[in-house]
Amino acid sequence: MSSQPSDPLAAVDALLAAVEAGHLLPAPAERVRLREAAGLTQAAVAQALGVRIPSIQAWEEGRAEPKPERLQAYRRLLEGLAERYPAPNPAPNPAPNRAPDATAPQAFTGPATAAGPVQPTAASRRPARKHSAAHIAAAPYQHGPLAVLDGDGSAYGVDGIVLDCPATTVTELVEWTLKESCLGAPRLNRNGKDSDPLIVLTASAAVKLGLPERLDGPEERRSLRLADDHPVVKQIGKAKWRLTQRGFGPWARIYRKAEGSARQCVQLAVLPWDALDTRSWPGVAAMDPADIARVLGVYAQRVLTPRGSTAVSGLELMTALRPPTRAVQENGTWVSGHNPGSLGSDPMDPAPPEAIAEHPVVVNSGWTGGFLNEEAYQWVRDPALLADEECLLPYAVGLDLNTAFLAAAARLTVGLSAPDHFHRPVFNKKIPGSWLADLSGIELDPRLPSPFTPDGTRPTGPAWYQTHTLAYAQELGHDVHPVEAYLRRETGAYLDPWHDRLKTAYVDTLADLGVTADLTDAGFLAAMEHHKQTDPAMAAVLAAVKATVKGGIGKLRERPQGRTYRDGDLWPAMQRPTWRPDIRAAVISKARVNMHRKLANMVKLTGLYPLAVLSDCVVYPSPGPSPLDFLPYAESGKPLMGGFRLGPTPGLAKLEGVQEMSWAVDLMEKGLNPARHIKGGDAVLDDGE
């Protein structure tokens, strides 16, 4: 059969139109040549374009083409590289069967994906070399966002790259990082700032640079920072570099005033000072430097370059995706202006019921009107309400909702402006804020926790509630009549890009561990049982992503710290725009409402009532040891909507643990929560703190 077009002229016109519109790209081989000529890794290009490394591989192999939203950016990159690195003229009369020159430099080829195993070899080592300003400007981050420095001067980066770092002091390390390493990462939002390069110091590297292997002094242990008279701190000041207010601790920022638009800042993470907390980064600090670089590199690509604890990174990600300012024109001059949809540059006082007792708004006003109590569930059913048939079931099975707070952040409308005070307002579920209402007259099934209180007990009188809690009371068929409210006129889905990026990171990392959305429920349970053993490095990334979600929400209401603090004093956290306890309350309220809705639907679908709930974990009596033994399914085998469903995405459930039913009843009778112990140990409450 002929493959020729029916109208060759029309086909040619269409081809010319595609060329004119910039819809055609260079041949796949040329794409590879241009990238390699610039010394760019596939990871660097993927990060700049906001795609995964396999996408870049597919484009360079001709197996796929960029989607429209990435096409112009990729074409612009290739055109810019083509101007700098034009195709060489072919050599005349090449000699046939010529053996390769053993002395010629060989191009390094990284692993197939960022998640693939890293095996650094001599071929992957790139010597430290001085780059010209033009070269750095053309490819400023060609070596990725970070490097792990070992005591022998080897700086392990992403994609198996190893750089030679000649620095023997901290100041030399900072200079080398900024001038020669080509480390860093592009901004996540056009109005934001590029990520500063991160150097992670192993114990041997720290000692080589003059740092103590441990923070041993009593003051150092208390403050988690070097004393101001330490030789390294003095050395930094003498070289006209500065430290941030938190000083030289496990996460240290060393900077100078920016030169024009070029930032001069390097972040250090000191591994022997516990920079990588074992709860958030399990096993990472004990890995080889190359594997540490791999873990942190994948996290940097999918979330952002770590900027401290995962909680700090979670909060910083919000700002990186929704920068407070943008460039605007004023009288023909570009100035910094407010970025719509962001929280702005200035801190904002909460409404008194949204604050905490220590806050100046509360202390200075003498507020005694109560506070929001929007917290995660900690509820156990009264053992007297257990039916005999429930107690005779052999198993208690725990279900855990994947990143429940992240699921709650999706399409969540929050306040962006200061709160205004209203008396006798008409409730409107579309307005975020805090409402004083009496829900004590609402009677619900005592075998379920109340959706209005964290401990699941019935309210006893008027209390402050976040909008989602009152909206759920309406959903259940009850009238709500607030007597007072603090509401915000300017609203928006501030957390949407944060949710989308972390959801993608979570799902992609689970997929690297063999847990994908196309698995059957039985296959999903089997994959989850062993996913951490599949690849410990990716399992650590997954743990860090989950900790980023929980910690980021908790940082929205960070409490004062330190022995010298007195109620009513300002503390550092509350002086940033992202100290927003009302946003934290909105996320947790929605998460708790989502949980109750599923619990109520499970009663309708299966007749089953929970034994206990702890944040995002719920325990059910079951005839078998698997969730498949009690979750609702249609005759076709598909899970019924409304109740708990198994799966790898945020908001869906996974198995938390299985115990004997008699074990659960015994704990309940002792006043203990089976959900805390169902996994075989003490659970850490995901209360967003």
PDB file of C-alpha atoms in Angstrom, residues 420-575:
ATOM      1  CA  ASP A 420     -11.959  40.750  59.484  1.00  0.00           C
ATOM      2  CA  HIS A 421     -14.259  40.409  62.489  1.00  0.00           C
ATOM      3  CA  PHE A 422     -18.005  39.808  62.007  1.00  0.00           C
ATOM      4  CA  HIS A 423     -20.937  39.435  64.412  1.00  0.00           C
ATOM      5  CA  ARG A 424     -23.919  37.199  63.578  1.00  0.00           C
ATOM      6  CA  PRO A 425     -22.608  36.306  60.112  1.00  0.00           C
ATOM      7  CA  VAL A 426     -24.537  34.071  57.740  1.00  0.00           C
ATOM      8  CA  PHE A 427     -22.462  30.948  57.224  1.00  0.00           C
ATOM      9  CA  ASN A 428     -20.921  30.581  53.776  1.00  0.00           C
ATOM     10  CA  LYS A 429     -18.925  27.425  53.092  1.00  0.00           C
ATOM     11  CA  LYS A 430     -16.948  29.186  50.365  1.00  0.00           C
ATOM     12  CA  ILE A 431     -15.359  31.701  52.744  1.00  0.00           C
ATOM     13  CA  PRO A 432     -12.297  30.473  54.668  1.00  0.00           C
ATOM     14  CA  GLY A 433     -12.105  31.535  58.270  1.00  0.00           C
ATOM     15  CA  SER A 434     -12.973  30.759  61.886  1.00  0.00           C
ATOM     16  CA  TRP A 435     -16.574  30.601  63.131  1.00  0.00           C
ATOM     17  CA  LEU A 436     -17.983  30.508  66.658  1.00  0.00           C
ATOM     18  CA  ALA A 437     -20.952  28.137  66.675  1.00  0.00           C
ATOM     19  CA  ASP A 438     -22.730  25.656  68.927  1.00  0.00           C
ATOM     20  CA  LEU A 439     -22.797  22.118  67.504  1.00  0.00           C
ATOM     21  CA  SER A 440     -23.511  20.391  70.803  1.00  0.00           C
ATOM     22  CA  GLY A 441     -27.115  19.725  69.836  1.00  0.00           C
ATOM     23  CA  ILE A 442     -26.137  17.505  66.908  1.00  0.00           C
ATOM     24  CA  GLU A 443     -26.557  13.852  67.838  1.00  0.00           C
ATOM     25  CA  LEU A 444     -24.635  11.257  65.818  1.00  0.00           C
ATOM     26  CA  ASP A 445     -23.983   7.526  66.088  1.00  0.00           C
ATOM     27  CA  PRO A 446     -21.680   7.032  69.121  1.00  0.00           C
ATOM     28  CA  ARG A 447     -19.995   4.112  67.343  1.00  0.00           C
ATOM     29  CA  LEU A 448     -18.370   6.721  65.103  1.00  0.00           C
ATOM     30  CA  PRO A 449     -16.187   9.598  66.286  1.00  0.00           C
ATOM     31  CA  SER A 450     -17.746  13.024  66.215  1.00  0.00           C
ATOM     32  CA  PRO A 451     -16.481  14.924  63.166  1.00  0.00           C
ATOM     33  CA  PHE A 452     -16.366  18.130  65.214  1.00  0.00           C
ATOM     34  CA  THR A 453     -13.699  17.286  67.822  1.00  0.00           C
ATOM     35  CA  PRO A 454     -10.244  15.663  67.633  1.00  0.00           C
ATOM     36  CA  ASP A 455     -11.005  13.206  70.419  1.00  0.00           C
ATOM     37  CA  GLY A 456     -14.275  12.229  68.740  1.00  0.00           C
ATOM     38  CA  THR A 457     -16.456  13.230  71.693  1.00  0.00           C
ATOM     39  CA  ARG A 458     -19.645  15.252  71.276  1.00  0.00           C
ATOM     40  CA  PRO A 459     -19.158  19.043  71.661  1.00  0.00           C
ATOM     41  CA  THR A 460     -20.399  20.430  74.969  1.00  0.00           C
ATOM     42  CA  GLY A 461     -21.135  24.021  73.923  1.00  0.00           C
ATOM     43  CA  PRO A 462     -20.098  26.850  71.590  1.00  0.00           C
ATOM     44  CA  ALA A 463     -16.646  26.488  70.069  1.00  0.00           C
ATOM     45  CA  TRP A 464     -14.536  27.871  67.250  1.00  0.00           C
ATOM     46  CA  TYR A 465     -14.519  25.856  64.028  1.00  0.00           C
ATOM     47  CA  GLN A 466     -12.797  26.150  60.685  1.00  0.00           C
ATOM     48  CA  THR A 467     -15.022  26.543  57.620  1.00  0.00           C
ATOM     49  CA  HIS A 468     -14.760  22.899  56.516  1.00  0.00           C
ATOM     50  CA  THR A 469     -15.999  21.604  59.859  1.00  0.00           C
ATOM     51  CA  LEU A 470     -19.143  23.746  59.787  1.00  0.00           C
ATOM     52  CA  ALA A 471     -19.694  22.947  56.113  1.00  0.00           C
ATOM     53  CA  TYR A 472     -19.672  19.239  56.998  1.00  0.00           C
ATOM     54  CA  ALA A 473     -22.294  19.824  59.689  1.00  0.00           C
ATOM     55  CA  GLN A 474     -24.450  21.340  56.940  1.00  0.00           C
ATOM     56  CA  GLU A 475     -23.684  18.362  54.693  1.00  0.00           C
ATOM     57  CA  LEU A 476     -24.996  16.077  57.427  1.00  0.00           C
ATOM     58  CA  GLY A 477     -28.299  17.989  57.339  1.00  0.00           C
ATOM     59  CA  HIS A 478     -27.928  20.377  60.277  1.00  0.00           C
ATOM     60  CA  ASP A 479     -28.450  24.135  60.382  1.00  0.00           C
ATOM     61  CA  VAL A 480     -25.489  26.157  61.609  1.00  0.00           C
ATOM     62  CA  HIS A 481     -25.859  29.646  63.036  1.00  0.00           C
ATOM     63  CA  PRO A 482     -22.503  31.227  63.893  1.00  0.00           C
ATOM     64  CA  VAL A 483     -22.578  34.028  66.431  1.00  0.00           C
ATOM     65  CA  GLU A 484     -19.160  35.399  65.529  1.00  0.00           C
ATOM     66  CA  ALA A 485     -16.502  34.907  62.853  1.00  0.00           C
ATOM     67  CA  TYR A 486     -13.093  36.008  61.627  1.00  0.00           C
ATOM     68  CA  LEU A 487     -13.133  35.820  57.836  1.00  0.00           C
ATOM     69  CA  ARG A 488     -10.804  36.744  54.993  1.00  0.00           C
ATOM     70  CA  ARG A 489     -11.924  38.668  51.956  1.00  0.00           C
ATOM     71  CA  GLU A 490      -9.039  37.701  49.646  1.00  0.00           C
ATOM     72  CA  THR A 491      -8.844  33.963  49.026  1.00  0.00           C
ATOM     73  CA  GLY A 492      -7.103  31.484  46.756  1.00  0.00           C
ATOM     74  CA  ALA A 493      -5.849  27.929  46.345  1.00  0.00           C
ATOM     75  CA  TYR A 494      -2.405  28.849  47.679  1.00  0.00           C
ATOM     76  CA  LEU A 495      -1.314  25.233  48.260  1.00  0.00           C
ATOM     77  CA  ASP A 496      -2.271  23.891  44.816  1.00  0.00           C
ATOM     78  CA  PRO A 497       1.219  23.922  43.210  1.00  0.00           C
ATOM     79  CA  TRP A 498       2.681  22.563  46.480  1.00  0.00           C
ATOM     80  CA  HIS A 499       0.170  19.727  46.443  1.00  0.00           C
ATOM     81  CA  ASP A 500       0.704  18.955  42.759  1.00  0.00           C
ATOM     82  CA  ARG A 501       4.495  18.804  43.012  1.00  0.00           C
ATOM     83  CA  LEU A 502       4.543  16.662  46.141  1.00  0.00           C
ATOM     84  CA  LYS A 503       1.838  14.354  44.828  1.00  0.00           C
ATOM     85  CA  THR A 504       3.867  13.753  41.666  1.00  0.00           C
ATOM     86  CA  ALA A 505       7.005  13.177  43.756  1.00  0.00           C
ATOM     87  CA  TYR A 506       5.175  10.683  45.973  1.00  0.00           C
ATOM     88  CA  VAL A 507       3.577   8.741  43.109  1.00  0.00           C
ATOM     89  CA  ASP A 508       6.764   8.697  40.986  1.00  0.00           C
ATOM     90  CA  THR A 509       8.891   7.490  43.889  1.00  0.00           C
ATOM     91  CA  LEU A 510       6.422   4.720  44.727  1.00  0.00           C
ATOM     92  CA  ALA A 511       6.524   3.726  41.056  1.00  0.00           C
ATOM     93  CA  ASP A 512      10.324   3.467  41.275  1.00  0.00           C
ATOM     94  CA  LEU A 513       9.717   0.992  44.102  1.00  0.00           C
ATOM     95  CA  GLY A 514       7.377  -1.114  41.969  1.00  0.00           C
ATOM     96  CA  VAL A 515       4.115   0.266  43.356  1.00  0.00           C
ATOM     97  CA  THR A 516       2.104   1.585  40.422  1.00  0.00           C
ATOM     98  CA  ALA A 517      -1.494   2.627  39.808  1.00  0.00           C
ATOM     99  CA  ASP A 518      -2.144  -0.223  37.354  1.00  0.00           C
ATOM    100  CA  LEU A 519      -1.765  -2.947  39.997  1.00  0.00           C
ATOM    101  CA  THR A 520      -4.739  -4.907  41.226  1.00  0.00           C
ATOM    102  CA  ASP A 521      -5.603  -4.420  44.877  1.00  0.00           C
ATOM    103  CA  ALA A 522      -4.018  -7.760  45.726  1.00  0.00           C
ATOM    104  CA  GLY A 523      -0.955  -6.823  43.685  1.00  0.00           C
ATOM    105  CA  PHE A 524      -0.795  -3.452  45.421  1.00  0.00           C
ATOM    106  CA  LEU A 525      -0.804  -5.057  48.868  1.00  0.00           C
ATOM    107  CA  ALA A 526       1.917  -7.495  47.794  1.00  0.00           C
ATOM    108  CA  ALA A 527       4.066  -4.714  46.345  1.00  0.00           C
ATOM    109  CA  MET A 528       3.692  -2.566  49.456  1.00  0.00           C
ATOM    110  CA  GLU A 529       4.762  -5.444  51.668  1.00  0.00           C
ATOM    111  CA  HIS A 530       8.270  -5.436  50.196  1.00  0.00           C
ATOM    112  CA  HIS A 531       8.642  -2.024  48.553  1.00  0.00           C
ATOM    113  CA  LYS A 532      11.181  -0.704  51.078  1.00  0.00           C
ATOM    114  CA  GLN A 533      13.511  -3.607  50.341  1.00  0.00           C
ATOM    115  CA  THR A 534      13.282  -3.040  46.582  1.00  0.00           C
ATOM    116  CA  ASP A 535      15.599  -0.038  46.722  1.00  0.00           C
ATOM    117  CA  PRO A 536      16.573   1.428  50.125  1.00  0.00           C
ATOM    118  CA  ALA A 537      17.690   4.661  48.482  1.00  0.00           C
ATOM    119  CA  MET A 538      14.307   5.288  46.865  1.00  0.00           C
ATOM    120  CA  ALA A 539      12.587   4.152  50.059  1.00  0.00           C
ATOM    121  CA  ALA A 540      14.494   6.926  51.822  1.00  0.00           C
ATOM    122  CA  VAL A 541      13.316   9.446  49.219  1.00  0.00           C
ATOM    123  CA  LEU A 542       9.742   8.291  49.810  1.00  0.00           C
ATOM    124  CA  ALA A 543      10.106   8.767  53.571  1.00  0.00           C
ATOM    125  CA  ALA A 544      11.530  12.243  52.990  1.00  0.00           C
ATOM    126  CA  VAL A 545       8.639  13.224  50.708  1.00  0.00           C
ATOM    127  CA  LYS A 546       6.109  12.121  53.340  1.00  0.00           C
ATOM    128  CA  ALA A 547       8.014  13.972  56.054  1.00  0.00           C
ATOM    129  CA  THR A 548       8.073  17.078  53.848  1.00  0.00           C
ATOM    130  CA  VAL A 549       4.279  17.056  53.685  1.00  0.00           C
ATOM    131  CA  LYS A 550       3.740  16.579  57.409  1.00  0.00           C
ATOM    132  CA  GLY A 551       6.525  18.929  58.466  1.00  0.00           C
ATOM    133  CA  GLY A 552       5.544  21.653  56.013  1.00  0.00           C
ATOM    134  CA  ILE A 553       1.996  21.761  57.382  1.00  0.00           C
ATOM    135  CA  GLY A 554       3.340  21.752  60.943  1.00  0.00           C
ATOM    136  CA  LYS A 555       5.659  24.690  60.223  1.00  0.00           C
ATOM    137  CA  LEU A 556       2.611  26.836  59.459  1.00  0.00           C
ATOM    138  CA  ARG A 557       2.121  27.054  63.245  1.00  0.00           C
ATOM    139  CA  GLU A 558       5.619  26.638  64.622  1.00  0.00           C
ATOM    140  CA  ARG A 559       5.716  27.331  68.345  1.00  0.00           C
ATOM    141  CA  PRO A 560       8.340  29.360  70.245  1.00  0.00           C
ATOM    142  CA  GLN A 561      11.420  27.512  71.407  1.00  0.00           C
ATOM    143  CA  GLY A 562      14.126  28.105  73.982  1.00  0.00           C
ATOM    144  CA  ARG A 563      14.334  28.351  77.738  1.00  0.00           C
ATOM    145  CA  THR A 564      14.397  32.151  77.763  1.00  0.00           C
ATOM    146  CA  TYR A 565      11.101  32.633  75.922  1.00  0.00           C
ATOM    147  CA  ARG A 566       8.299  34.487  77.725  1.00  0.00           C
ATOM    148  CA  ASP A 567       4.634  34.569  76.687  1.00  0.00           C
ATOM    149  CA  GLY A 568       3.877  37.609  74.550  1.00  0.00           C
ATOM    150  CA  ASP A 569       7.393  37.889  73.117  1.00  0.00           C
ATOM    151  CA  LEU A 570       7.956  37.732  69.400  1.00  0.00           C
ATOM    152  CA  TRP A 571       9.661  34.574  68.160  1.00  0.00           C
ATOM    153  CA  PRO A 572      11.405  34.051  64.805  1.00  0.00           C
ATOM    154  CA  ALA A 573       8.847  31.741  63.183  1.00  0.00           C
ATOM    155  CA  MET A 574       5.879  34.095  63.648  1.00  0.00           C
ATOM    156  CA  GLN A 575       7.765  36.895  61.870  1.00  0.00           C
TER     157      GLN A 575
END
